[in-house]
Amino acid sequence: MGEVIRFISRSERERTRLIQEARAIYDSIFPPADPAAEGQDKPTIGRTFIGRDGGNVS
């Protein structure tokens, strides 16, 4: 009995639909950055890899 029904105008529904469509297009062009995967495929500047031989080149 305590239900509240909110009227949403046609223009508001259309505005919401257009925003969702624009976000989907934007995300397809510029995918959101995944912070967990950011450093995995890019080399880190300033770090040196030392192999099993301790880094000896001779």
PDB file of N, CA, C and O in Angstrom:
ATOM      1  N   MET A   1       0.807  -1.188   0.000  1.00  0.00           N
ATOM      2  CA  MET A   1       0.000   0.000   0.000  1.00  0.00           C
ATOM      3  C   MET A   1       0.859   1.264   0.000  1.00  0.00           C
ATOM      4  O   MET A   1       0.441   2.279  -0.495  1.00  0.00           O
ATOM      5  N   GLY A   2       2.081   1.206   0.501  1.00  0.00           N
ATOM      6  CA  GLY A   2       2.922   2.386   0.571  1.00  0.00           C
ATOM      7  C   GLY A   2       3.787   2.600  -0.660  1.00  0.00           C
ATOM      8  O   GLY A   2       4.839   3.210  -0.567  1.00  0.00           O
ATOM      9  N   GLU A   3       3.385   2.107  -1.829  1.00  0.00           N
ATOM     10  CA  GLU A   3       4.185   2.251  -3.049  1.00  0.00           C
ATOM     11  C   GLU A   3       4.182   3.694  -3.540  1.00  0.00           C
ATOM     12  O   GLU A   3       3.157   4.366  -3.499  1.00  0.00           O
ATOM     13  N   VAL A   4       5.330   4.116  -3.994  1.00  0.00           N
ATOM     14  CA  VAL A   4       5.448   5.449  -4.583  1.00  0.00           C
ATOM     15  C   VAL A   4       5.798   5.262  -6.050  1.00  0.00           C
ATOM     16  O   VAL A   4       6.739   4.562  -6.396  1.00  0.00           O
ATOM     17  N   ILE A   5       5.033   5.878  -6.891  1.00  0.00           N
ATOM     18  CA  ILE A   5       5.266   5.797  -8.331  1.00  0.00           C
ATOM     19  C   ILE A   5       5.774   7.156  -8.784  1.00  0.00           C
ATOM     20  O   ILE A   5       5.141   8.185  -8.564  1.00  0.00           O
ATOM     21  N   ARG A   6       6.949   7.143  -9.410  1.00  0.00           N
ATOM     22  CA  ARG A   6       7.550   8.384  -9.863  1.00  0.00           C
ATOM     23  C   ARG A   6       7.316   8.537 -11.364  1.00  0.00           C
ATOM     24  O   ARG A   6       7.588   7.617 -12.134  1.00  0.00           O
ATOM     25  N   PHE A   7       6.813   9.672 -11.763  1.00  0.00           N
ATOM     26  CA  PHE A   7       6.597   9.951 -13.178  1.00  0.00           C
ATOM     27  C   PHE A   7       7.903  10.387 -13.811  1.00  0.00           C
ATOM     28  O   PHE A   7       8.587  11.278 -13.317  1.00  0.00           O
ATOM     29  N   ILE A   8       8.265   9.721 -14.889  1.00  0.00           N
ATOM     30  CA  ILE A   8       9.461  10.092 -15.652  1.00  0.00           C
ATOM     31  C   ILE A   8       8.997  10.529 -17.032  1.00  0.00           C
ATOM     32  O   ILE A   8       8.375   9.755 -17.760  1.00  0.00           O
ATOM     33  N   SER A   9       9.306  11.766 -17.348  1.00  0.00           N
ATOM     34  CA  SER A   9       8.852  12.308 -18.624  1.00  0.00           C
ATOM     35  C   SER A   9       9.573  11.635 -19.789  1.00  0.00           C
ATOM     36  O   SER A   9      10.639  11.041 -19.641  1.00  0.00           O
ATOM     37  N   ARG A  10       8.995  11.743 -20.946  1.00  0.00           N
ATOM     38  CA  ARG A  10       9.579  11.150 -22.145  1.00  0.00           C
ATOM     39  C   ARG A  10      10.935  11.772 -22.457  1.00  0.00           C
ATOM     40  O   ARG A  10      11.875  11.086 -22.835  1.00  0.00           O
ATOM     41  N   SER A  11      11.055  13.077 -22.246  1.00  0.00           N
ATOM     42  CA  SER A  11      12.326  13.744 -22.530  1.00  0.00           C
ATOM     43  C   SER A  11      13.426  13.277 -21.574  1.00  0.00           C
ATOM     44  O   SER A  11      14.586  13.125 -21.969  1.00  0.00           O
ATOM     45  N   GLU A  12      13.070  13.016 -20.320  1.00  0.00           N
ATOM     46  CA  GLU A  12      14.056  12.526 -19.359  1.00  0.00           C
ATOM     47  C   GLU A  12      14.502  11.105 -19.714  1.00  0.00           C
ATOM     48  O   GLU A  12      15.678  10.766 -19.610  1.00  0.00           O
ATOM     49  N   ARG A  13      13.566  10.275 -20.144  1.00  0.00           N
ATOM     50  CA  ARG A  13      13.931   8.916 -20.581  1.00  0.00           C
ATOM     51  C   ARG A  13      14.833   8.958 -21.808  1.00  0.00           C
ATOM     52  O   ARG A  13      15.808   8.215 -21.910  1.00  0.00           O
ATOM     53  N   GLU A  14      14.519   9.844 -22.744  1.00  0.00           N
ATOM     54  CA  GLU A  14      15.327   9.974 -23.960  1.00  0.00           C
ATOM     55  C   GLU A  14      16.726  10.491 -23.620  1.00  0.00           C
ATOM     56  O   GLU A  14      17.721  10.022 -24.158  1.00  0.00           O
ATOM     57  N   ARG A  15      16.799  11.448 -22.707  1.00  0.00           N
ATOM     58  CA  ARG A  15      18.094  11.984 -22.265  1.00  0.00           C
ATOM     59  C   ARG A  15      18.933  10.875 -21.633  1.00  0.00           C
ATOM     60  O   ARG A  15      20.122  10.728 -21.922  1.00  0.00           O
ATOM     61  N   THR A  16      18.340  10.069 -20.775  1.00  0.00           N
ATOM     62  CA  THR A  16      19.041   8.959 -20.133  1.00  0.00           C
ATOM     63  C   THR A  16      19.525   7.953 -21.171  1.00  0.00           C
ATOM     64  O   THR A  16      20.657   7.475 -21.109  1.00  0.00           O
ATOM     65  N   ARG A  17      18.679   7.649 -22.152  1.00  0.00           N
ATOM     66  CA  ARG A  17      19.059   6.706 -23.206  1.00  0.00           C
ATOM     67  C   ARG A  17      20.232   7.233 -24.021  1.00  0.00           C
ATOM     68  O   ARG A  17      21.180   6.504 -24.315  1.00  0.00           O
ATOM     69  N   LEU A  18      20.198   8.510 -24.366  1.00  0.00           N
ATOM     70  CA  LEU A  18      21.279   9.104 -25.151  1.00  0.00           C
ATOM     71  C   LEU A  18      22.591   9.130 -24.373  1.00  0.00           C
ATOM     72  O   LEU A  18      23.660   8.889 -24.940  1.00  0.00           O
ATOM     73  N   ILE A  19      22.524   9.405 -23.075  1.00  0.00           N
ATOM     74  CA  ILE A  19      23.738   9.395 -22.248  1.00  0.00           C
ATOM     75  C   ILE A  19      24.330   7.994 -22.195  1.00  0.00           C
ATOM     76  O   ILE A  19      25.545   7.812 -22.329  1.00  0.00           O
ATOM     77  N   GLN A  20      23.493   6.983 -22.008  1.00  0.00           N
ATOM     78  CA  GLN A  20      23.983   5.603 -21.966  1.00  0.00           C
ATOM     79  C   GLN A  20      24.616   5.201 -23.294  1.00  0.00           C
ATOM     80  O   GLN A  20      25.654   4.541 -23.332  1.00  0.00           O
ATOM     81  N   GLU A  21      23.988   5.601 -24.386  1.00  0.00           N
ATOM     82  CA  GLU A  21      24.521   5.286 -25.709  1.00  0.00           C
ATOM     83  C   GLU A  21      25.863   5.989 -25.927  1.00  0.00           C
ATOM     84  O   GLU A  21      26.812   5.389 -26.445  1.00  0.00           O
ATOM     85  N   ALA A  22      25.965   7.250 -25.521  1.00  0.00           N
ATOM     86  CA  ALA A  22      27.216   7.994 -25.678  1.00  0.00           C
ATOM     87  C   ALA A  22      28.327   7.367 -24.841  1.00  0.00           C
ATOM     88  O   ALA A  22      29.474   7.256 -25.289  1.00  0.00           O
ATOM     89  N   ARG A  23      28.001   6.924 -23.610  1.00  0.00           N
ATOM     90  CA  ARG A  23      29.003   6.274 -22.762  1.00  0.00           C
ATOM     91  C   ARG A  23      29.488   4.970 -23.379  1.00  0.00           C
ATOM     92  O   ARG A  23      30.673   4.650 -23.322  1.00  0.00           O
ATOM     93  N   ALA A  24      28.576   4.216 -23.967  1.00  0.00           N
ATOM     94  CA  ALA A  24      28.954   2.954 -24.603  1.00  0.00           C
ATOM     95  C   ALA A  24      29.886   3.201 -25.788  1.00  0.00           C
ATOM     96  O   ALA A  24      30.884   2.496 -25.970  1.00  0.00           O
ATOM     97  N   ILE A  25      29.602   4.217 -26.582  1.00  0.00           N
ATOM     98  CA  ILE A  25      30.460   4.560 -27.719  1.00  0.00           C
ATOM     99  C   ILE A  25      31.824   5.025 -27.224  1.00  0.00           C
ATOM    100  O   ILE A  25      32.865   4.601 -27.738  1.00  0.00           O
ATOM    101  N   TYR A  26      31.847   5.875 -26.203  1.00  0.00           N
ATOM    102  CA  TYR A  26      33.106   6.380 -25.650  1.00  0.00           C
ATOM    103  C   TYR A  26      33.950   5.224 -25.108  1.00  0.00           C
ATOM    104  O   TYR A  26      35.145   5.141 -25.359  1.00  0.00           O
ATOM    105  N   ASP A  27      33.313   4.316 -24.369  1.00  0.00           N
ATOM    106  CA  ASP A  27      34.045   3.179 -23.805  1.00  0.00           C
ATOM    107  C   ASP A  27      34.552   2.229 -24.881  1.00  0.00           C
ATOM    108  O   ASP A  27      35.561   1.568 -24.687  1.00  0.00           O
ATOM    109  N   SER A  28      33.867   2.161 -26.018  1.00  0.00           N
ATOM    110  CA  SER A  28      34.357   1.304 -27.095  1.00  0.00           C
ATOM    111  C   SER A  28      35.583   1.916 -27.775  1.00  0.00           C
ATOM    112  O   SER A  28      36.443   1.205 -28.274  1.00  0.00           O
ATOM    113  N   ILE A  29      35.680   3.253 -27.771  1.00  0.00           N
ATOM    114  CA  ILE A  29      36.828   3.933 -28.362  1.00  0.00           C
ATOM    115  C   ILE A  29      37.974   4.042 -27.365  1.00  0.00           C
ATOM    116  O   ILE A  29      39.125   3.793 -27.689  1.00  0.00           O
ATOM    117  N   PHE A  30      37.652   4.433 -26.137  1.00  0.00           N
ATOM    118  CA  PHE A  30      38.638   4.594 -25.071  1.00  0.00           C
ATOM    119  C   PHE A  30      38.265   3.660 -23.924  1.00  0.00           C
ATOM    120  O   PHE A  30      37.574   4.074 -22.997  1.00  0.00           O
ATOM    121  N   PRO A  31      38.725   2.410 -23.965  1.00  0.00           N
ATOM    122  CA  PRO A  31      38.361   1.478 -22.896  1.00  0.00           C
ATOM    123  C   PRO A  31      38.843   1.989 -21.547  1.00  0.00           C
ATOM    124  O   PRO A  31      39.912   2.586 -21.456  1.00  0.00           O
ATOM    125  N   PRO A  32      38.043   1.763 -20.513  1.00  0.00           N
ATOM    126  CA  PRO A  32      38.458   2.217 -19.182  1.00  0.00           C
ATOM    127  C   PRO A  32      39.736   1.508 -18.750  1.00  0.00           C
ATOM    128  O   PRO A  32      39.932   0.335 -19.030  1.00  0.00           O
ATOM    129  N   ALA A  33      40.614   2.243 -18.074  1.00  0.00           N
ATOM    130  CA  ALA A  33      41.887   1.679 -17.633  1.00  0.00           C
ATOM    131  C   ALA A  33      41.642   0.696 -16.501  1.00  0.00           C
ATOM    132  O   ALA A  33      40.880   0.972 -15.584  1.00  0.00           O
ATOM    133  N   ASP A  34      42.325  -0.427 -16.576  1.00  0.00           N
ATOM    134  CA  ASP A  34      42.251  -1.439 -15.530  1.00  0.00           C
ATOM    135  C   ASP A  34      43.473  -1.267 -14.649  1.00  0.00           C
ATOM    136  O   ASP A  34      44.577  -1.619 -15.051  1.00  0.00           O
ATOM    137  N   PRO A  35      43.324  -0.708 -13.439  1.00  0.00           N
ATOM    138  CA  PRO A  35      44.496  -0.427 -12.607  1.00  0.00           C
ATOM    139  C   PRO A  35      45.294  -1.675 -12.247  1.00  0.00           C
ATOM    140  O   PRO A  35      46.488  -1.598 -12.029  1.00  0.00           O
ATOM    141  N   ALA A  36      44.689  -2.835 -12.224  1.00  0.00           N
ATOM    142  CA  ALA A  36      45.405  -4.063 -11.876  1.00  0.00           C
ATOM    143  C   ALA A  36      46.334  -4.503 -13.007  1.00  0.00           C
ATOM    144  O   ALA A  36      47.361  -5.129 -12.774  1.00  0.00           O
ATOM    145  N   ALA A  37      46.000  -4.161 -14.243  1.00  0.00           N
ATOM    146  CA  ALA A  37      46.788  -4.612 -15.388  1.00  0.00           C
ATOM    147  C   ALA A  37      47.729  -3.540 -15.922  1.00  0.00           C
ATOM    148  O   ALA A  37      48.435  -3.769 -16.891  1.00  0.00           O
ATOM    149  N   GLU A  38      47.761  -2.362 -15.325  1.00  0.00           N
ATOM    150  CA  GLU A  38      48.545  -1.257 -15.867  1.00  0.00           C
ATOM    151  C   GLU A  38      50.028  -1.544 -15.955  1.00  0.00           C
ATOM    152  O   GLU A  38      50.642  -1.299 -16.960  1.00  0.00           O
ATOM    153  N   GLY A  39      50.658  -2.038 -14.919  1.00  0.00           N
ATOM    154  CA  GLY A  39      52.096  -2.192 -14.910  1.00  0.00           C
ATOM    155  C   GLY A  39      52.598  -3.505 -15.471  1.00  0.00           C
ATOM    156  O   GLY A  39      53.793  -3.727 -15.535  1.00  0.00           O
ATOM    157  N   GLN A  40      51.742  -4.373 -15.917  1.00  0.00           N
ATOM    158  CA  GLN A  40      52.164  -5.706 -16.322  1.00  0.00           C
ATOM    159  C   GLN A  40      52.814  -5.758 -17.698  1.00  0.00           C
ATOM    160  O   GLN A  40      53.771  -6.475 -17.892  1.00  0.00           O
ATOM    161  N   ASP A  41      52.312  -5.010 -18.656  1.00  0.00           N
ATOM    162  CA  ASP A  41      52.843  -5.126 -20.009  1.00  0.00           C
ATOM    163  C   ASP A  41      53.801  -3.996 -20.375  1.00  0.00           C
ATOM    164  O   ASP A  41      54.345  -3.987 -21.452  1.00  0.00           O
ATOM    165  N   LYS A  42      54.029  -3.045 -19.495  1.00  0.00           N
ATOM    166  CA  LYS A  42      54.939  -1.935 -19.767  1.00  0.00           C
ATOM    167  C   LYS A  42      56.210  -2.130 -18.951  1.00  0.00           C
ATOM    168  O   LYS A  42      56.139  -2.419 -17.765  1.00  0.00           O
ATOM    169  N   PRO A  43      57.365  -1.947 -19.559  1.00  0.00           N
ATOM    170  CA  PRO A  43      58.597  -2.069 -18.780  1.00  0.00           C
ATOM    171  C   PRO A  43      58.723  -0.910 -17.798  1.00  0.00           C
ATOM    172  O   PRO A  43      58.305   0.206 -18.079  1.00  0.00           O
ATOM    173  N   THR A  44      59.292  -1.182 -16.655  1.00  0.00           N
ATOM    174  CA  THR A  44      59.491  -0.157 -15.639  1.00  0.00           C
ATOM    175  C   THR A  44      60.842   0.499 -15.860  1.00  0.00           C
ATOM    176  O   THR A  44      61.855  -0.178 -15.956  1.00  0.00           O
ATOM    177  N   ILE A  45      60.843   1.817 -15.941  1.00  0.00           N
ATOM    178  CA  ILE A  45      62.078   2.555 -16.148  1.00  0.00           C
ATOM    179  C   ILE A  45      62.806   2.643 -14.815  1.00  0.00           C
ATOM    180  O   ILE A  45      62.209   2.915 -13.781  1.00  0.00           O
ATOM    181  N   GLY A  46      64.114   2.409 -14.844  1.00  0.00           N
ATOM    182  CA  GLY A  46      64.910   2.551 -13.639  1.00  0.00           C
ATOM    183  C   GLY A  46      65.209   1.237 -12.933  1.00  0.00           C
ATOM    184  O   GLY A  46      65.987   1.197 -12.016  1.00  0.00           O
ATOM    185  N   ARG A  47      64.608   0.146 -13.354  1.00  0.00           N
ATOM    186  CA  ARG A  47      64.892  -1.141 -12.744  1.00  0.00           C
ATOM    187  C   ARG A  47      65.789  -1.945 -13.661  1.00  0.00           C
ATOM    188  O   ARG A  47      65.661  -1.918 -14.870  1.00  0.00           O
ATOM    189  N   THR A  48      66.686  -2.683 -13.083  1.00  0.00           N
ATOM    190  CA  THR A  48      67.611  -3.511 -13.843  1.00  0.00           C
ATOM    191  C   THR A  48      67.296  -4.965 -13.580  1.00  0.00           C
ATOM    192  O   THR A  48      67.124  -5.375 -12.435  1.00  0.00           O
ATOM    193  N   PHE A  49      67.216  -5.749 -14.634  1.00  0.00           N
ATOM    194  CA  PHE A  49      66.989  -7.179 -14.490  1.00  0.00           C
ATOM    195  C   PHE A  49      68.320  -7.870 -14.269  1.00  0.00           C
ATOM    196  O   PHE A  49      69.257  -7.686 -15.021  1.00  0.00           O
ATOM    197  N   ILE A  50      68.394  -8.648 -13.213  1.00  0.00           N
ATOM    198  CA  ILE A  50      69.608  -9.431 -12.946  1.00  0.00           C
ATOM    199  C   ILE A  50      69.242 -10.879 -13.148  1.00  0.00           C
ATOM    200  O   ILE A  50      68.354 -11.415 -12.485  1.00  0.00           O
ATOM    201  N   GLY A  51      69.947 -11.514 -14.054  1.00  0.00           N
ATOM    202  CA  GLY A  51      69.666 -12.913 -14.382  1.00  0.00           C
ATOM    203  C   GLY A  51      70.190 -13.873 -13.347  1.00  0.00           C
ATOM    204  O   GLY A  51      70.655 -13.499 -12.275  1.00  0.00           O
ATOM    205  N   ARG A  52      70.152 -15.164 -13.665  1.00  0.00           N
ATOM    206  CA  ARG A  52      70.554 -16.202 -12.734  1.00  0.00           C
ATOM    207  C   ARG A  52      72.046 -16.173 -12.429  1.00  0.00           C
ATOM    208  O   ARG A  52      72.494 -16.606 -11.388  1.00  0.00           O
ATOM    209  N   ASP A  53      72.830 -15.639 -13.352  1.00  0.00           N
ATOM    210  CA  ASP A  53      74.277 -15.613 -13.144  1.00  0.00           C
ATOM    211  C   ASP A  53      74.711 -14.422 -12.291  1.00  0.00           C
ATOM    212  O   ASP A  53      75.888 -14.169 -12.128  1.00  0.00           O
ATOM    213  N   GLY A  54      73.797 -13.678 -11.746  1.00  0.00           N
ATOM    214  CA  GLY A  54      74.139 -12.559 -10.868  1.00  0.00           C
ATOM    215  C   GLY A  54      74.422 -11.282 -11.614  1.00  0.00           C
ATOM    216  O   GLY A  54      74.866 -10.308 -11.028  1.00  0.00           O
ATOM    217  N   GLY A  55      74.218 -11.266 -12.909  1.00  0.00           N
ATOM    218  CA  GLY A  55      74.418 -10.054 -13.689  1.00  0.00           C
ATOM    219  C   GLY A  55      75.801  -9.963 -14.320  1.00  0.00           C
ATOM    220  O   GLY A  55      76.148  -8.957 -14.908  1.00  0.00           O
ATOM    221  N   ASN A  56      76.601 -11.005 -14.207  1.00  0.00           N
ATOM    222  CA  ASN A  56      77.931 -10.991 -14.823  1.00  0.00           C
ATOM    223  C   ASN A  56      77.792 -11.104 -16.330  1.00  0.00           C
ATOM    224  O   ASN A  56      77.101 -11.965 -16.831  1.00  0.00           O
ATOM    225  N   VAL A  57      78.476 -10.224 -17.050  1.00  0.00           N
ATOM    226  CA  VAL A  57      78.406 -10.261 -18.494  1.00  0.00           C
ATOM    227  C   VAL A  57      79.668 -10.897 -19.113  1.00  0.00           C
ATOM    228  O   VAL A  57      79.710 -11.124 -20.293  1.00  0.00           O
ATOM    229  N   SER A  58      80.697 -11.175 -18.332  1.00  0.00           N
ATOM    230  CA  SER A  58      81.907 -11.744 -18.875  1.00  0.00           C
ATOM    231  C   SER A  58      81.900 -13.250 -18.850  1.00  0.00           C
ATOM    232  O   SER A  58      81.197 -13.892 -18.166  1.00  0.00           O
TER     233      SER A  58
END
